[in-house]
Short mmCIF file of C-alpha atoms in Angstrom, two decimals:
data_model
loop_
_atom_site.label_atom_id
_atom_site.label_comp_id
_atom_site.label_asym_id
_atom_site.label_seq_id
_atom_site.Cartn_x
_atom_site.Cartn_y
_atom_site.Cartn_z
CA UNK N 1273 0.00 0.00 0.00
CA UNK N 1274 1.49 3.44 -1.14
CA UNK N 1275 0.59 6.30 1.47
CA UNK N 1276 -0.01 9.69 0.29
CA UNK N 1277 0.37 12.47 2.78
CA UNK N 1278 -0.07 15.54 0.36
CA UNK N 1279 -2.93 16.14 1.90
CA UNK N 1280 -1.59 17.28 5.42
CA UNK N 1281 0.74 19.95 3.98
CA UNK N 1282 -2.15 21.95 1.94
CA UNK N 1283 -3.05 24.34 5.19
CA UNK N 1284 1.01 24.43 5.85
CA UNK N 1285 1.98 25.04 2.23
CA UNK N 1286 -0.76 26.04 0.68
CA UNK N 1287 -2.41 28.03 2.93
CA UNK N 1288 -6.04 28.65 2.44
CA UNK N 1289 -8.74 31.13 2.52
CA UNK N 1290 -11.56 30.81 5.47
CA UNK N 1291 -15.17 32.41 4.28
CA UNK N 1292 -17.84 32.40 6.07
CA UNK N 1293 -21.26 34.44 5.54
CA UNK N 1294 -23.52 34.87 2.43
CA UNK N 1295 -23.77 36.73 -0.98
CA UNK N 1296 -24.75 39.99 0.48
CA UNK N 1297 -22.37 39.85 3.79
CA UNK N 1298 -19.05 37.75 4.38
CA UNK N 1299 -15.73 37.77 5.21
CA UNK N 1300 -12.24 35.65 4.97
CA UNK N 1301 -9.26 35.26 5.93
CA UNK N 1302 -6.08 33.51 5.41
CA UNK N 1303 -5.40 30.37 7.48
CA UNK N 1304 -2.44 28.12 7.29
CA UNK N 1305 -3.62 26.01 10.61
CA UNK N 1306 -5.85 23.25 10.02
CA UNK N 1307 -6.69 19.44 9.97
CA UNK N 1308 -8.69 16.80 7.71
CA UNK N 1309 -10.18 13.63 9.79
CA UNK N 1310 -12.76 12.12 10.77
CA UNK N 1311 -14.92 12.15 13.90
CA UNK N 1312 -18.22 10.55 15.33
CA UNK N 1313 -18.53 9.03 12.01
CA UNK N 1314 -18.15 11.95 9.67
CA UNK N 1315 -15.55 13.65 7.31
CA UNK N 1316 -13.74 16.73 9.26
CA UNK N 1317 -11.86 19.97 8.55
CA UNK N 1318 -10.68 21.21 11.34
CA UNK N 1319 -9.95 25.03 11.39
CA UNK N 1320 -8.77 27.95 14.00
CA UNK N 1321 -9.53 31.47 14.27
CA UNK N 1322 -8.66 34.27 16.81
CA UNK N 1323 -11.64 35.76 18.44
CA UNK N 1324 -9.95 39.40 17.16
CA UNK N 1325 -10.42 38.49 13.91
CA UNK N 1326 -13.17 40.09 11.80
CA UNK N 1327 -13.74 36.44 10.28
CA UNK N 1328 -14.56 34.93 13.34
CA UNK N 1329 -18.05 36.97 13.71
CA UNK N 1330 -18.92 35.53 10.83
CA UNK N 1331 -18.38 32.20 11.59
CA UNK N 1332 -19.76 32.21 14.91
CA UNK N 1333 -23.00 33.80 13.14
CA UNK N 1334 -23.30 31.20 10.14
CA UNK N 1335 -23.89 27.13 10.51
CA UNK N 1336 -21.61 26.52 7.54
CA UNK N 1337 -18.23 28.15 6.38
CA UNK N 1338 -16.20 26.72 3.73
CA UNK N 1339 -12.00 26.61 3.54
CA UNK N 1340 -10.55 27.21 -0.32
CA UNK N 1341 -7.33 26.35 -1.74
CA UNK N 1342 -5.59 28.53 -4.57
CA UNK N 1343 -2.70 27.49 -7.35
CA UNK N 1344 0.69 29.26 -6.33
CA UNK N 1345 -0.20 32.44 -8.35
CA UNK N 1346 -2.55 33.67 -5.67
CA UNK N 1347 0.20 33.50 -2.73
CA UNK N 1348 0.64 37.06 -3.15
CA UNK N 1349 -2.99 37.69 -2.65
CA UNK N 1350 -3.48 35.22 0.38
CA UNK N 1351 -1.43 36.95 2.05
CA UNK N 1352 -3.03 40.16 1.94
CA UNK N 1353 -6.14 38.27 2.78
CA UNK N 1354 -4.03 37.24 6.22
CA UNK N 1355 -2.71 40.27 7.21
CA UNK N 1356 -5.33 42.92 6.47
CA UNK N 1357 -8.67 42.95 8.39
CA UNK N 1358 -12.20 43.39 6.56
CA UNK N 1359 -12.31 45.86 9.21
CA UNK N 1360 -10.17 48.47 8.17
CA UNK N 1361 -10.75 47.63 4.09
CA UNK N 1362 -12.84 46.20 1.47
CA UNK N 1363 -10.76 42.89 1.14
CA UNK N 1364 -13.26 41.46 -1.67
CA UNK N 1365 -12.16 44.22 -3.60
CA UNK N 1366 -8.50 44.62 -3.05
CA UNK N 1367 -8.03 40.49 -3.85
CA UNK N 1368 -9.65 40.32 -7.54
CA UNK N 1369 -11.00 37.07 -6.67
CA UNK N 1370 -14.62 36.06 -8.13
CA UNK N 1371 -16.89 34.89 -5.67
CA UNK N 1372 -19.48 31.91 -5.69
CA UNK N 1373 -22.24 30.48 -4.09
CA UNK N 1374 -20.57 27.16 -2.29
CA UNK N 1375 -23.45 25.45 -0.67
CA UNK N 1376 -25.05 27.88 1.94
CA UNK N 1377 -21.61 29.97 2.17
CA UNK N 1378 -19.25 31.37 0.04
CA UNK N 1379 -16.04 30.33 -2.36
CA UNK N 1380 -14.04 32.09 -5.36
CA UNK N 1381 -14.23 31.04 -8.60
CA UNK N 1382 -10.26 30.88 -8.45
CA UNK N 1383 -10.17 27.97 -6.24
CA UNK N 1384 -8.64 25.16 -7.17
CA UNK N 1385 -10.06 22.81 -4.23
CA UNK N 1386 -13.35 24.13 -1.31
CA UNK N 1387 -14.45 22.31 1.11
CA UNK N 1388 -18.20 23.12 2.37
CA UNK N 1389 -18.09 22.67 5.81
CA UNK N 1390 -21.27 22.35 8.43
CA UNK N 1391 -19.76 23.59 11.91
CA UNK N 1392 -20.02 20.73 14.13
CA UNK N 1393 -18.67 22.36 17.98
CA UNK N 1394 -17.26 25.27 18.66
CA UNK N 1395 -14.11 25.08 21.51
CA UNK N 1396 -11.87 28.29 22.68
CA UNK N 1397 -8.14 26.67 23.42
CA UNK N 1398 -7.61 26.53 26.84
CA UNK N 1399 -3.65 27.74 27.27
CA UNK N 1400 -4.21 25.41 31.03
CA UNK N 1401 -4.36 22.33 29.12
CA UNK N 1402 -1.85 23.52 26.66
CA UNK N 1403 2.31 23.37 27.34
CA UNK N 1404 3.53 25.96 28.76
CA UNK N 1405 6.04 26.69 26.17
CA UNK N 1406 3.17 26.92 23.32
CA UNK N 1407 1.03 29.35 25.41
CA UNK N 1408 3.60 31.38 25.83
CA UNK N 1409 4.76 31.12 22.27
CA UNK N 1410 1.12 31.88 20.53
CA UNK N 1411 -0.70 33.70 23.44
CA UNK N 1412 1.30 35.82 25.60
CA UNK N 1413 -1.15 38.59 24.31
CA UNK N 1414 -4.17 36.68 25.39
CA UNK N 1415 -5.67 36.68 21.60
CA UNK N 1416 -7.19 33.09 21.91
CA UNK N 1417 -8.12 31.18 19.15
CA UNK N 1418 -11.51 28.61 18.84
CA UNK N 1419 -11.15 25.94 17.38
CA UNK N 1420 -13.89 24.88 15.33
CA UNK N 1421 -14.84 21.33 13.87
CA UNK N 1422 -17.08 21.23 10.76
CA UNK N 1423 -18.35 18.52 8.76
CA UNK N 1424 -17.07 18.47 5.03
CA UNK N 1425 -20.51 18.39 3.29
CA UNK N 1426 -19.23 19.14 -0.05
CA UNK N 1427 -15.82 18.96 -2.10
CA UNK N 1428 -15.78 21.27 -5.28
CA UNK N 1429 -12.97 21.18 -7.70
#
């Protein structure tokens, strides 16, 4: 048996772009932590977002979210989509992507890979159950992420 593990470098190397919301009001970001599994029984993405972040209204507010991955040219682009906030500018604009109705959430037409996802639980990371070394590492500022578990509904290519 030959064992593929491409698939647990695309949130590393790839990065990918976290929507959440609907035609008339969403929001994304860039997100290079995640997971793919399975749990009670179902396909899983796994995804993390700071509670600072103008993304994570969104998600909190909408039952599914989906998590897109782009061909190398749009690295450039990702990253603006991870270091600006939709906040301060109109990020829809400023990344020339197209979007698209993905089940009941949002993609771009300039994906190459989305996963629908139907939000499954909802956690905030606990830095007490966490090493001390990483708490210190990722929240010395207190800027917790949640973690949130979603079912993969739908694949597009």
């Amino acid at each position: 048996m030959e064992l593929n593990t491409e698939i647990f470098s695309l949130f590393n190397n790839k990065w990918a772009l976290l929507t959440a919301g609907n035609k008339e009001d969403f929001n994304m970001m860039t997100i290079s932590w995640g997971g793919l599994g399975t749990i009670w029984n179902k396909p899983v993405a796994t995804v993390y977002a700071r509670k600072s972040r103008h993304t994570h209204k969104y998600l909190d507010e909408n039952e599914y979210f989906t998590v897109s991955f782009y061909p190398e040219k749009y690295k450039d682009v990702l990253g603006v989509m991870g270091s600006k906030s939709g906040r301060d500018m109109d990020k829809m604009t400023q990344s020339g992507l197209t979007p698209v109705e993905a089940g009941d959430s949002i993609s771009f037409k300039e994906a190459e890979l989305t996963l629908v996802c139907k939000k499954m639980f909802v956690q905030e990371l606990d830095t007490d159950k966490m090493s001390k070394e990483m708490a210190e590492q990722f929240y010395s500022d207190n800027d917790y992420h949640d973690m949130y578990i979603a079912e993969v509904v739908d694949i597009i290519k």
